[in-house]
CSV table of C-alpha atoms and ligand atoms in Angstrom, one decimal:
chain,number,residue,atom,x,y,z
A,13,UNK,CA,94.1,19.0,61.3
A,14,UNK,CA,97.5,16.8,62.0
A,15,UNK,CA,97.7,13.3,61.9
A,16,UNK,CA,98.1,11.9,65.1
A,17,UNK,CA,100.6,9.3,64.0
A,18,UNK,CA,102.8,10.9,62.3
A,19,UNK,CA,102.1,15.0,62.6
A,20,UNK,CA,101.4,15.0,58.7
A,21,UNK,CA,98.6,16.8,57.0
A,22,UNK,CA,95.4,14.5,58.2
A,23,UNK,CA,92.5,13.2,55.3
A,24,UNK,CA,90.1,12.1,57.9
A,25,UNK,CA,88.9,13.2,61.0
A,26,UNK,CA,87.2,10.9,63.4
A,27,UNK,CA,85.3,12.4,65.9
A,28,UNK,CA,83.9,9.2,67.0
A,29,UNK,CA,87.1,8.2,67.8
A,30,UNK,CA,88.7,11.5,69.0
A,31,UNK,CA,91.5,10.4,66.0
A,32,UNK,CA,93.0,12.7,62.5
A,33,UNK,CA,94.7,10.4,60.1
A,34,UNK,CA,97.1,10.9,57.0
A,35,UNK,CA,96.3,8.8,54.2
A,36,UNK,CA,99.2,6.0,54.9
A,37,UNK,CA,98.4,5.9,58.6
A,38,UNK,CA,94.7,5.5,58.0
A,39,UNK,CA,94.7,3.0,55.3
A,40,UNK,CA,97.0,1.5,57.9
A,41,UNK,CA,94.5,1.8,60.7
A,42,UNK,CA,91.7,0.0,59.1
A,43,UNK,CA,92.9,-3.6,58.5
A,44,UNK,CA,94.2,-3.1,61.5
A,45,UNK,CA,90.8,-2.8,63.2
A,46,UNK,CA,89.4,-5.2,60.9
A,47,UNK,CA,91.6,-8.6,61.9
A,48,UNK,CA,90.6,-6.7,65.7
A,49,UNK,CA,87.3,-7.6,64.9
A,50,UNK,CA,87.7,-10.8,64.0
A,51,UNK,CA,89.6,-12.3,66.6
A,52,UNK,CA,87.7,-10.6,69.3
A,53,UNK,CA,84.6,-12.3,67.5
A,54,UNK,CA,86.3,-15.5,67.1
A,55,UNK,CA,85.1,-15.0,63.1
A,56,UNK,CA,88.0,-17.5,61.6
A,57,UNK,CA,91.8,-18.4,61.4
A,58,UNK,CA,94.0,-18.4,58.3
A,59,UNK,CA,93.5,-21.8,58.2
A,60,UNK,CA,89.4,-21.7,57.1
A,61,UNK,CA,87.9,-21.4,53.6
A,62,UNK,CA,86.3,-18.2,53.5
A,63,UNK,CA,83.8,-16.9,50.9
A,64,UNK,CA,82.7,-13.5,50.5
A,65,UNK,CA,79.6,-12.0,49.2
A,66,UNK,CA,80.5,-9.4,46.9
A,67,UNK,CA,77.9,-6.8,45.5
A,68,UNK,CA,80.3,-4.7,43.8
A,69,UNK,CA,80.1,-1.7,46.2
A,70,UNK,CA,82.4,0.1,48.4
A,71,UNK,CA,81.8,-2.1,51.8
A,72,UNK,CA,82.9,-5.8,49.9
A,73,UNK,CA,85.3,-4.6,47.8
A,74,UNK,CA,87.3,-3.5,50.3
A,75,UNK,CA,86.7,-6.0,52.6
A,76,UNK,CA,88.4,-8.5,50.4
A,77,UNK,CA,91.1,-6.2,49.6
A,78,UNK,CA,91.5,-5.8,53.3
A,79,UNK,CA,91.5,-9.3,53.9
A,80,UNK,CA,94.2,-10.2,51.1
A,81,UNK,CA,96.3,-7.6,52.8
A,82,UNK,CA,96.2,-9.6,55.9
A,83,UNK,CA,97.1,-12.5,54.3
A,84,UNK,CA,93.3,-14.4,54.1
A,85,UNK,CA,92.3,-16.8,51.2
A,86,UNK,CA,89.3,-15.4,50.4
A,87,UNK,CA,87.3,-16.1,47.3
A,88,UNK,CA,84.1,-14.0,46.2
A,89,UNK,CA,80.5,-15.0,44.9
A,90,UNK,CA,79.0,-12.3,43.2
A,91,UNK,CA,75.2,-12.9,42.4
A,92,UNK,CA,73.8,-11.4,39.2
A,93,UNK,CA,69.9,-10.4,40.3
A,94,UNK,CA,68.9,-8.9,36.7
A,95,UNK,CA,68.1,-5.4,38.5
A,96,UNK,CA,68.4,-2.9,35.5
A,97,UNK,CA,66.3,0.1,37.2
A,98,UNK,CA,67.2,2.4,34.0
A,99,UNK,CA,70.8,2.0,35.2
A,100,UNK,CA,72.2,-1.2,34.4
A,101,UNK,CA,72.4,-1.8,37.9
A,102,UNK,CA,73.5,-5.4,38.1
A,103,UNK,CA,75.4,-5.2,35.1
A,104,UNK,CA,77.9,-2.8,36.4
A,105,UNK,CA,77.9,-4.0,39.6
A,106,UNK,CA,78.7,-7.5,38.0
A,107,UNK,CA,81.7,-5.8,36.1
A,108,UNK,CA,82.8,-3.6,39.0
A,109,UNK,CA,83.5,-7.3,41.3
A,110,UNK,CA,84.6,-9.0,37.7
A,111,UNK,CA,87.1,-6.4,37.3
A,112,UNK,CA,88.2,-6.1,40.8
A,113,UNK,CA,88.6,-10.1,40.5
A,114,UNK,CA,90.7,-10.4,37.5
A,115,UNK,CA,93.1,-7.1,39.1
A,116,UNK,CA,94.2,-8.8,42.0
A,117,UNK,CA,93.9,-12.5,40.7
A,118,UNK,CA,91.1,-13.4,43.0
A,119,UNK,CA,88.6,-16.3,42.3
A,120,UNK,CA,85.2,-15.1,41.9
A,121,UNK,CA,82.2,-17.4,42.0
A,122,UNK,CA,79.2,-15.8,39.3
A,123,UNK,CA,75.4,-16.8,40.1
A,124,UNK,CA,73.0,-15.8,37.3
A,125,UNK,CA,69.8,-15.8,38.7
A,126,UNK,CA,68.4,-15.5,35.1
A,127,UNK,CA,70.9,-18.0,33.6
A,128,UNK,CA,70.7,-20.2,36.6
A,129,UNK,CA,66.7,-19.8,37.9
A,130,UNK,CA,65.3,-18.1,34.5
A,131,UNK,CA,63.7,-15.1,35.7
A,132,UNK,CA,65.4,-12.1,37.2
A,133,UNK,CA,64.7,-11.7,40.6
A,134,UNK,CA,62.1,-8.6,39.5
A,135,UNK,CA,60.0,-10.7,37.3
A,136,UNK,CA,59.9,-13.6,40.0
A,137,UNK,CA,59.0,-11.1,42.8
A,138,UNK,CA,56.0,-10.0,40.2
A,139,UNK,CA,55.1,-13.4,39.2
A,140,UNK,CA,54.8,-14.7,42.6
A,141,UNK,CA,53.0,-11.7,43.9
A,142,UNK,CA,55.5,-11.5,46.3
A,143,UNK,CA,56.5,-7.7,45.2
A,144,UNK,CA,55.1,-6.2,42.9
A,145,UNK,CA,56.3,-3.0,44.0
A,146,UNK,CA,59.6,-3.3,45.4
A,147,UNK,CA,61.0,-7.4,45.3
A,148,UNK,CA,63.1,-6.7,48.6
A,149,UNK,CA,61.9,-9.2,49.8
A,150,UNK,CA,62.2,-12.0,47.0
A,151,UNK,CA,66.0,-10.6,46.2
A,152,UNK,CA,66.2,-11.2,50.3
A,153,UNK,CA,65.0,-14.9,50.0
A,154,UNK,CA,67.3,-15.4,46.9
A,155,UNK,CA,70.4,-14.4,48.5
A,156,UNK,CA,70.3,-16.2,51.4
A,157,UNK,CA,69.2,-19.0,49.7
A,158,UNK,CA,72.2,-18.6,47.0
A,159,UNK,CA,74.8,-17.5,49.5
A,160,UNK,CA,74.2,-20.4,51.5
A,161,UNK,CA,74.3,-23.3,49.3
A,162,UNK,CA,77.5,-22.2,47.7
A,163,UNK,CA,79.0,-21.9,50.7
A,164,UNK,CA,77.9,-25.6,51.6
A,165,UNK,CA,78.1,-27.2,48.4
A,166,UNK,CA,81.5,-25.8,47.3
A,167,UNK,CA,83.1,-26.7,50.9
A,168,UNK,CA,83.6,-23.2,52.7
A,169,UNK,CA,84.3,-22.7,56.6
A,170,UNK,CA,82.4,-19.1,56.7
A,171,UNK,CA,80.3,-16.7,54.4
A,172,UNK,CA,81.4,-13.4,55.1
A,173,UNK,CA,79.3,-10.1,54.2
A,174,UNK,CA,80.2,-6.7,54.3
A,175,UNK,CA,77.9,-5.2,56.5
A,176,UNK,CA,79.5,-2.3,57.9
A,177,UNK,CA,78.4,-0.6,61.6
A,178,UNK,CA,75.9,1.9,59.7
A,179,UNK,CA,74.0,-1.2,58.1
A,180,UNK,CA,73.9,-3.1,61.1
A,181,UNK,CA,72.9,0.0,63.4
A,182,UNK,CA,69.8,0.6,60.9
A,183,UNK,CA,69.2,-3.1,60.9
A,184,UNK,CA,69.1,-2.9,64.9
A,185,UNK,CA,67.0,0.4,64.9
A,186,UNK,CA,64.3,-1.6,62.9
A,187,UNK,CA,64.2,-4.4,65.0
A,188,UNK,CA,64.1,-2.4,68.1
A,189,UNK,CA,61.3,0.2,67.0
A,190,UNK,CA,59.6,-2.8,66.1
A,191,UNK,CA,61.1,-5.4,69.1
A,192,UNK,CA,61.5,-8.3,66.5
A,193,UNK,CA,62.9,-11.0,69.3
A,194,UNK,CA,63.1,-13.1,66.7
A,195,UNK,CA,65.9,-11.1,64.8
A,196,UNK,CA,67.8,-9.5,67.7
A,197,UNK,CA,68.2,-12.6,68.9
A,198,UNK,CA,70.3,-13.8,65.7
A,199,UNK,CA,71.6,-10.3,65.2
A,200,UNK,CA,75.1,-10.2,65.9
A,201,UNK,CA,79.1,-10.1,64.3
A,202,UNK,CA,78.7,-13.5,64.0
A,203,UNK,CA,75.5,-16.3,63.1
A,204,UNK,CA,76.4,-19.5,64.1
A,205,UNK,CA,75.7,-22.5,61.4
A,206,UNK,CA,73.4,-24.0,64.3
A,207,UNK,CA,71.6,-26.4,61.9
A,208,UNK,CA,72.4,-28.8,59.6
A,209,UNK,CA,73.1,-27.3,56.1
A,210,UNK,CA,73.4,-23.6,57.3
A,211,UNK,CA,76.4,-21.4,56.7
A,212,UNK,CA,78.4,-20.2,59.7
A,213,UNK,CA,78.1,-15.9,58.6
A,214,UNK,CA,80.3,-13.2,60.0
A,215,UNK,CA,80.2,-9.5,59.9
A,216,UNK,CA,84.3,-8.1,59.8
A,217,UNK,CA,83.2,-4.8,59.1
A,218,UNK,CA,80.8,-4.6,62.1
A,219,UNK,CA,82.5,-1.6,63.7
A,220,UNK,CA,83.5,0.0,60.5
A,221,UNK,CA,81.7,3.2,59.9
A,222,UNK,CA,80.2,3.9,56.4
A,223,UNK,CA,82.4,7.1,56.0
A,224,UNK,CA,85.3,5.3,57.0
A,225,UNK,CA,84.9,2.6,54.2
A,226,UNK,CA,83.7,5.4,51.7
A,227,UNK,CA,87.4,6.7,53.0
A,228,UNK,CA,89.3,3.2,52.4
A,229,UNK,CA,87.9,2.6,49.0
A,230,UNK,CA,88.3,6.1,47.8
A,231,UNK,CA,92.1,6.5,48.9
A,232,UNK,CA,93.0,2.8,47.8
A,233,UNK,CA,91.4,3.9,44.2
A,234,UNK,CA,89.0,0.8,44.5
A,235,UNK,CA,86.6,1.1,41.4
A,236,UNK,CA,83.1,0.4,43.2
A,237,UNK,CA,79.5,0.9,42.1
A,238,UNK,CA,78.5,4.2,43.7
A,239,UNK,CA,75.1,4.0,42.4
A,240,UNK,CA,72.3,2.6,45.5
A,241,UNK,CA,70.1,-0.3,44.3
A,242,UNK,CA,67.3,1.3,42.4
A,243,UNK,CA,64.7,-0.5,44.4
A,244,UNK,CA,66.8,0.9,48.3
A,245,UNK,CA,65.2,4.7,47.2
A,246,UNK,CA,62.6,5.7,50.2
A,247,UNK,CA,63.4,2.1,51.9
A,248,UNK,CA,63.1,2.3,55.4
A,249,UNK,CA,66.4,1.0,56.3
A,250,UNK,CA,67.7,4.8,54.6
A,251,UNK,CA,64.9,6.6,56.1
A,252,UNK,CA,66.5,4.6,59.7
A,253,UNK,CA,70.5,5.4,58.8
A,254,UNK,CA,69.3,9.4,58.3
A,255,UNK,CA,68.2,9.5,61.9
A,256,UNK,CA,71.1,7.5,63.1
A,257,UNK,CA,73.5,9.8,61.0
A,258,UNK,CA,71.6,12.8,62.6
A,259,UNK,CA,72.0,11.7,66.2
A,260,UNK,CA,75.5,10.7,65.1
A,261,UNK,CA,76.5,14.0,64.3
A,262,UNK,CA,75.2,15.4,67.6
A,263,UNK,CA,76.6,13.3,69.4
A,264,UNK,CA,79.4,10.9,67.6
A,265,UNK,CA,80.1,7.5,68.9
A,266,UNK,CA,76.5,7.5,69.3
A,267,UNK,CA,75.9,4.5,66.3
A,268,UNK,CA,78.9,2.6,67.8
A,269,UNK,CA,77.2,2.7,70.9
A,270,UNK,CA,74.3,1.8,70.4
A,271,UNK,CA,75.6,-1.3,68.5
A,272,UNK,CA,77.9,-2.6,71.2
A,273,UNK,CA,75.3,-1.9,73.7
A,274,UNK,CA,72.7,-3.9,72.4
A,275,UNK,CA,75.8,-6.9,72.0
A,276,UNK,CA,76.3,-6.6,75.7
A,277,UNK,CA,72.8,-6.8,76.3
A,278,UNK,CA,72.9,-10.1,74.7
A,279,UNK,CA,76.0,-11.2,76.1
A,280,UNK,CA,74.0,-11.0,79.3
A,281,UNK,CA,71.1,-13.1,77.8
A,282,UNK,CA,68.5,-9.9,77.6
A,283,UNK,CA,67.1,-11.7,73.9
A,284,UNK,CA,66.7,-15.6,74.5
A,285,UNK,CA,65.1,-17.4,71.9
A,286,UNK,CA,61.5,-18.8,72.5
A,287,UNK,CA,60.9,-22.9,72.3
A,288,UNK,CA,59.4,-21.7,68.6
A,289,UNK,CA,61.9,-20.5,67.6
A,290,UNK,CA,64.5,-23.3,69.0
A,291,UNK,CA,62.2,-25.9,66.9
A,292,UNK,CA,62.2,-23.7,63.9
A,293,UNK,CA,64.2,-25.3,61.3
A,294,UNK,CA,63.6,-29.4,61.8
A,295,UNK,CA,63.1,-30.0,58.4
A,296,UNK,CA,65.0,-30.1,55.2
A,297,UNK,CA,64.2,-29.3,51.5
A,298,UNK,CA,63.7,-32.2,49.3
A,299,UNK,CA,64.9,-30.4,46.5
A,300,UNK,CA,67.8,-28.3,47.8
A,301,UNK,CA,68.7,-29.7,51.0
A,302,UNK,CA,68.4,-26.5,53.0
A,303,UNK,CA,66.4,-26.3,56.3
A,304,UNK,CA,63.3,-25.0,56.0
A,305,UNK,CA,60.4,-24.9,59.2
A,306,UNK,CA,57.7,-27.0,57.5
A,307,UNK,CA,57.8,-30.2,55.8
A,308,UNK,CA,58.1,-29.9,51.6
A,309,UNK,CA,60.1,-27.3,49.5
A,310,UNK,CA,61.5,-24.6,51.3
A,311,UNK,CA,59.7,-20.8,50.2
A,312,UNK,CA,63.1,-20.7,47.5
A,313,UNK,CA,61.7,-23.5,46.0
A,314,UNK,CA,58.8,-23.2,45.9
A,315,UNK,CA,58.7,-20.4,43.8
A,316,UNK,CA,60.5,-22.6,41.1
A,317,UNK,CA,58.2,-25.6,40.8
A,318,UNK,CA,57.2,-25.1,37.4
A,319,UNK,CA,61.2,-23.8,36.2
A,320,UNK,CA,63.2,-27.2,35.8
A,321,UNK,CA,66.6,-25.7,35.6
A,322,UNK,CA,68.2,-25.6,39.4
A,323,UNK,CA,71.6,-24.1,40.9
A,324,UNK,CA,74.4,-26.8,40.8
A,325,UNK,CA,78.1,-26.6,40.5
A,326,UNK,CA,77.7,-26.7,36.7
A,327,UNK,CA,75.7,-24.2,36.3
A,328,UNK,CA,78.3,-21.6,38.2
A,329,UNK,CA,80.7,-19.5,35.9
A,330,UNK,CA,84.0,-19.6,38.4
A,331,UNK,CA,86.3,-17.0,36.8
B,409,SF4,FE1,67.6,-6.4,46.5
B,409,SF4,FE2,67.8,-3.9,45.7
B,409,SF4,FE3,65.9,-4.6,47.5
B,409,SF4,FE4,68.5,-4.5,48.2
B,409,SF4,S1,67.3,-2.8,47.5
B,409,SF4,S2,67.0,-6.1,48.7
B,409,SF4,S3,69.5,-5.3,46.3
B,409,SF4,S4,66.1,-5.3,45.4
B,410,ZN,ZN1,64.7,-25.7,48.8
């Protein structure tokens, strides 16, 4: 297989995209389709402050080496859940964005949740009964909830994640199987701050297949947690990228597809929110500010009423 640049030996072939790379062509080819996707999504300019959740994996890492390449100020937040799972899970995924950080001179923003909330985000997931199997859904709750204050509180334009086009085909599959309105209808590249307090969030790896940023990270020697969350083992959203990733390699393009199909579909106003869901967020938090839909603490806070110690700028280790 010859690159189809340049003729060289190739180190990827992309049958989705009918396209054989060398390794200089295709770590030239990603950025490339990267700052592609964020203009045609109108994600952000040079000019905005951009802040980027970083887990420590392949997917964010590169992202904000991608985005550094192309000449974006982009600084991190990496949030420290306490997830040990036999692994040190957190831990090394706290040193693997630490690390990647101090390399290439980057600001990285640090949330403890145990420092900063005093519980790990397993023990408040068994104390509020809210998981006491898996606490998905607390450490869903805390992120947002994290992600988006920081970027409101320290001044940033846009939250970026690193989603990539397998994450985001799973997350569609769900909602589909399942015909969620509610989430199709904010599912998308980018998630407009539409009320007061909210984050404006964007997805710039939205096309990106998985293997291709397994590929970018690999050949740009970016040191990245390979080990999955403990807790993701038998989740659905795996069980879901399996049977994507089988139908994929029947018929490849399939995943990209499927993705851009459902965006045109809402281009064309197939999803429209219902008045519910219009009116959802009219209140705000007394104690954090963020909108919630009901009057009082949002659910984040409300799971702290009894801990005294809240998130504020001081209590944020900025490396
Ligand atoms: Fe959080 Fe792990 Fe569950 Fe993902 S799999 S939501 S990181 S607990
Ligand atoms: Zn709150």
């Amino acid at each position: 297989m010859r690159c189809r640049t340049c003729g060289e030996k190739a180190v990827i072939n992309m049958r989705q995209h009918k396209l054989a790379l060398c390794t200089a062509h295709f770590l030239a080819w990603v950025p490339e389709q990267v700052e592609r996707s964020i203009r045609r999504y109108h994600m952000f300019t040079h000019d905005d402050r951009l802040l980027l959740a970083v887990s420590g994996g392949k997917d964010s890492l590169s992202l904000w080496a991608i985005l550094t390449r192309l000449e974006y100020t982009v600084d991190g937040l990496y949030i420290n859940l306490g997830i040990d799972g036999g692994i040190g899970y957190s831990a090394h995924s706290h040193d693997c964005a630490q690390n990647f950080a101090r390399e290439h001179n980057l600001k990285l923003h640090v949330v403890d949740i145990l420092k900063d909330y005093g519980e790990t985000v397993p023990e408040l997931a068994m104390r509020t009964n809210r998981g006491r199997h898996k606490p998905c859904s607390v450490c869903g709750l805390t992120k947002r909830h994290v992600m988006n204050l920081l970027t409101k509180h320290a001044g940033y334009d846009v939250l970026l994640t690193g989603h990539n086009l397998d994450d985001e085909a799973a997350i569609l599959f769900g909602n589909t199987i399942n015909w969620v309105g509610s989430y199709l209808i904010r599912q998308g590249p980018v998630l407009e701050a539409d009320r007061p307090g909210l984050a404006r969030k964007v997805k710039p790896l939205c096309r990106m297949y998985e293997r291709e940023m397994a590929a970018y990270a690999l050949l740009q020697g970016i040191k990245y947690i390979h080990d999955e969350c403990p807790y993701a083992l038998g989740s659905t959203s795996i069980y879901y990228k399996e049977l994507l990733n089988k139908i994929e390699s029947d018929r490849p393009g399939a995943k990209l597809s499927f993705y851009l199909s459902f965006l045109q579909a809402r281009r064309s106003g197939l999803f429209s929110p219902s008045a519910d869901e219009r009116a959802e967020l009219v209140h705000n938090c007394p104690q954090c500010g963020q909108p919630t839909s009901a009057p009082g603490l949002c659910i984040f806070c409300r799971m702290f009423v009894n801990v005294n110690e809240r998130l504020d700028s001081s209590g944020m280790e900025v490396l």
